[in-house]
XYZ file of C-alpha atoms in Angstrom:
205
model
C 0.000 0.000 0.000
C 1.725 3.213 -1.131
C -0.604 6.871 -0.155
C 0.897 10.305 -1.771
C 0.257 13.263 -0.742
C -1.008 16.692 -2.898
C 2.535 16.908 -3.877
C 2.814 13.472 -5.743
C 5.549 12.527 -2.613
C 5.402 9.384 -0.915
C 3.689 10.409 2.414
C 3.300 6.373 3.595
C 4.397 2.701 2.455
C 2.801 -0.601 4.052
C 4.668 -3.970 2.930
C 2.940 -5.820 4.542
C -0.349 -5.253 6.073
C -2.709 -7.815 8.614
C -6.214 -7.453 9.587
C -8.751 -9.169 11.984
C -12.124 -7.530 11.263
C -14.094 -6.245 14.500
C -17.769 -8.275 14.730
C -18.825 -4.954 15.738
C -18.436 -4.048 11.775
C -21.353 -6.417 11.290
C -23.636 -4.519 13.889
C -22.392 -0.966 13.092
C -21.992 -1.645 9.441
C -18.808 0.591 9.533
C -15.393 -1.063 8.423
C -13.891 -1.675 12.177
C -10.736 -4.121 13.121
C -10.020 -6.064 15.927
C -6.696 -5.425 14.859
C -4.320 -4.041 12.137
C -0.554 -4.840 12.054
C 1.738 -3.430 10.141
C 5.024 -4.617 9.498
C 8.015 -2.058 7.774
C 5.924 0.675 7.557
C 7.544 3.909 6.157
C 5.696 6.985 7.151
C 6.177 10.413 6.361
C 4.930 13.003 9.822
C 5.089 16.669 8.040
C 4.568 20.177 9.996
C 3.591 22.752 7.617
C 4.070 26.711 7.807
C 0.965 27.193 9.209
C 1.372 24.816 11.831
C -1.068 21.543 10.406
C -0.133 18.235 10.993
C 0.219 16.095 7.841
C 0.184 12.629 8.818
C 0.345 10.040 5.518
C -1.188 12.783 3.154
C -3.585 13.526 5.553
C -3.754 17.403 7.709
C -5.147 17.404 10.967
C -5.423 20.663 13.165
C -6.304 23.786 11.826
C -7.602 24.148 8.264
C -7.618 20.553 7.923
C -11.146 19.545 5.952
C -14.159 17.240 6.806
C -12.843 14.749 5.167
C -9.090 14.215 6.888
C -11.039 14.452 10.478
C -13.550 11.791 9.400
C -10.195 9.744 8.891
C -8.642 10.788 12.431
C -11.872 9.611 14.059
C -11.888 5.880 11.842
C -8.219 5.739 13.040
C -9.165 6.192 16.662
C -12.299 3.648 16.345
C -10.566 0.954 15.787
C -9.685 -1.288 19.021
C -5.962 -1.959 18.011
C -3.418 -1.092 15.503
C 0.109 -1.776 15.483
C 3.534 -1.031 13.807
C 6.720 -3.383 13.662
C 9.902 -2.475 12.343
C 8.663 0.591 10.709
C 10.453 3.943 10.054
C 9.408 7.401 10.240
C 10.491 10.523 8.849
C 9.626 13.936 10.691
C 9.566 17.413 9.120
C 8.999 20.701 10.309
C 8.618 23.797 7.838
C 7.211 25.628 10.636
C 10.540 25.486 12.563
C 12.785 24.696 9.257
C 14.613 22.399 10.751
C 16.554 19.287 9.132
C 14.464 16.446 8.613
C 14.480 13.618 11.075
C 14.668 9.842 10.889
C 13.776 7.259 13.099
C 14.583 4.084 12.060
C 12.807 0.166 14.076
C 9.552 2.364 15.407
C 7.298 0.596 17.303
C 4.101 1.970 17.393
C 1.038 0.722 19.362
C -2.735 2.261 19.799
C -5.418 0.255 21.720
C -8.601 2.567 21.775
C -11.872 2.176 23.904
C -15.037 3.609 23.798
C -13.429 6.965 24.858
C -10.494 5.707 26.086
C -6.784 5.979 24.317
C -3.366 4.240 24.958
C -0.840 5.126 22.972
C 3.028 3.804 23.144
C 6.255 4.918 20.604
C 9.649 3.800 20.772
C 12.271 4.237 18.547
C 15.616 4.883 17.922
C 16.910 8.221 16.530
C 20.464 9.023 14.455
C 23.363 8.437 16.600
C 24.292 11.654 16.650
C 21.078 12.431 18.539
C 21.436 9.897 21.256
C 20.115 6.688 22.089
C 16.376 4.835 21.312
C 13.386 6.811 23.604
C 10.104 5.589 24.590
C 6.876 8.207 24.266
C 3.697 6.782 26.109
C 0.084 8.428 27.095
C -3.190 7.222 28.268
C -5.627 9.876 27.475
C -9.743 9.921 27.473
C -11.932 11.848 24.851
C -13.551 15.330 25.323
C -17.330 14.405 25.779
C -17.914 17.094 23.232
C -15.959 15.584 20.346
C -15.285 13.061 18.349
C -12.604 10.337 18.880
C -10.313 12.319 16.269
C -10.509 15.517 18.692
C -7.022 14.988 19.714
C -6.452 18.238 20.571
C -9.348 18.240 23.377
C -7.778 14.771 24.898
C -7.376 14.706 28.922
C -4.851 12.095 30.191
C -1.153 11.562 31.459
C 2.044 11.629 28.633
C 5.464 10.154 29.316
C 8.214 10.424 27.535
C 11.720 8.467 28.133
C 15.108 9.816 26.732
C 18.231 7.724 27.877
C 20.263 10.088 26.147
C 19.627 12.934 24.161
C 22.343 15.835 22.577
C 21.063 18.966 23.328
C 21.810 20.583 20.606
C 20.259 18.198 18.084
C 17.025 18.521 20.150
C 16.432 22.177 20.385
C 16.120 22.457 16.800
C 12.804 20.523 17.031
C 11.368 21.703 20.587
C 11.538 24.856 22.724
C 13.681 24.404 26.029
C 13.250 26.163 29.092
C 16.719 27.548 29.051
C 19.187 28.542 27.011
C 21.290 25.283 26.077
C 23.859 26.011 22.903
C 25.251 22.204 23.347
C 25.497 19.018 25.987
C 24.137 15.827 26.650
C 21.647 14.943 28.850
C 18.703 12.348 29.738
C 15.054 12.951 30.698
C 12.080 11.668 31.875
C 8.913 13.449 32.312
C 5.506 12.877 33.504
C 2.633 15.797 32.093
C -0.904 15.805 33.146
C -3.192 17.172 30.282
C -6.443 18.507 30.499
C -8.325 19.191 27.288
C -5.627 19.421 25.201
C -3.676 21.689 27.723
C -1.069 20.940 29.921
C -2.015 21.312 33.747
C 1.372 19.624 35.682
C 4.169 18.540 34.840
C 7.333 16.135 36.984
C 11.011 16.005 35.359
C 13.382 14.398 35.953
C 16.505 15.855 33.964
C 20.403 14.497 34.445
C 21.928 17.089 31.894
């Protein structure tokens, strides 16, 4: 399975693709999986200038149509999908920063009725530092749908063994002024519709 985006680029690649179909498809009459697993997926995560996620061809945020939101809530509908062995390529033209590749992602999503878990681990250039873990468990807004991201309430964690600085500040905004080093983190934020409410570090830099 290859999708392009509106540029004619490769935006994601599936090799190999499994399905178990949901027997709530039969009741709901909507195409639902008990599972998807993917295996060497290549996926292309783009941040455009005016700040929209493109995810596989597909914007979500701001300015994003009916259409690519109708996708983000199928995506969250379905009660498990996983990625083996996959790669992922991140770009920012918000920040214009170099592109960055992830190589043996693991990706997991198990979604409830409203509920979310979401788990990421892969391992970055060596330059950057060594492989990181990003988790969450997150429930829906009551007043959207199960694409509403943005609106989710929940915990995220995010593991970084080691990380150089100076590599990472070209894709996020520290809270000081850090030119170089080398450092590891982990931190526990509290969300609450979208917005984060608390926050625990712990930082070794």
């Amino acid at each position: 399975v290859v999708l392009k985006d509106a540029q004619d680029r490769t935006a994601l690649h599936l090799p190999r693709v499994s399905a178990a179909l949901s027997a709530r498809s039969l009741l709901s009459l909507k195409l639902r999986f008990g599972q998807l697993l993917i295996d060497g997926a290549q996926l292309e995560i783009r941040r455009d200038a005016n700040g929209r996620l493109i995810i596989a061809g597909l914007a979500f945020g701001s300015g994003a149509d009916t259409g690519d939101n109708e996708a983000a809530d199928w995506f969250f509908e379905q009660h498990e999908f996983v990625v083996r062995h996959g790669s992922l390529r991140w770009i920012d033209e918000q920040r214009g920063a170099p592109p960055l590749e992830l190589r043996d992602v693991q990706f997991v999503a198990r979604n409830g009725l409203r509920s979310h878990q979401l788990r990421l681990d892969a391992t970055p250039p060596a330059e950057w530092g060594e492989r990181f873990s990003l988790r969450g468990r997150f429930t829906e807004s009551l007043l959207g749908g199960a694409g509403d991201w943005r609106r989710w309430s929940g915990v995220a964690y995010a593991e970084l063994p080691r990380v150089d600085a100076s590599r990472l500040r070209q894709h996020l905004n520290l809270p000081f002024a850090l030119n170089e080093g080398e450092g590891a983190l982990r931190a526990w934020v509290d969300l609450r519709e979208g917005g984060g409410s608390a926050a625990t570090v712990d930082l070794a830099l």
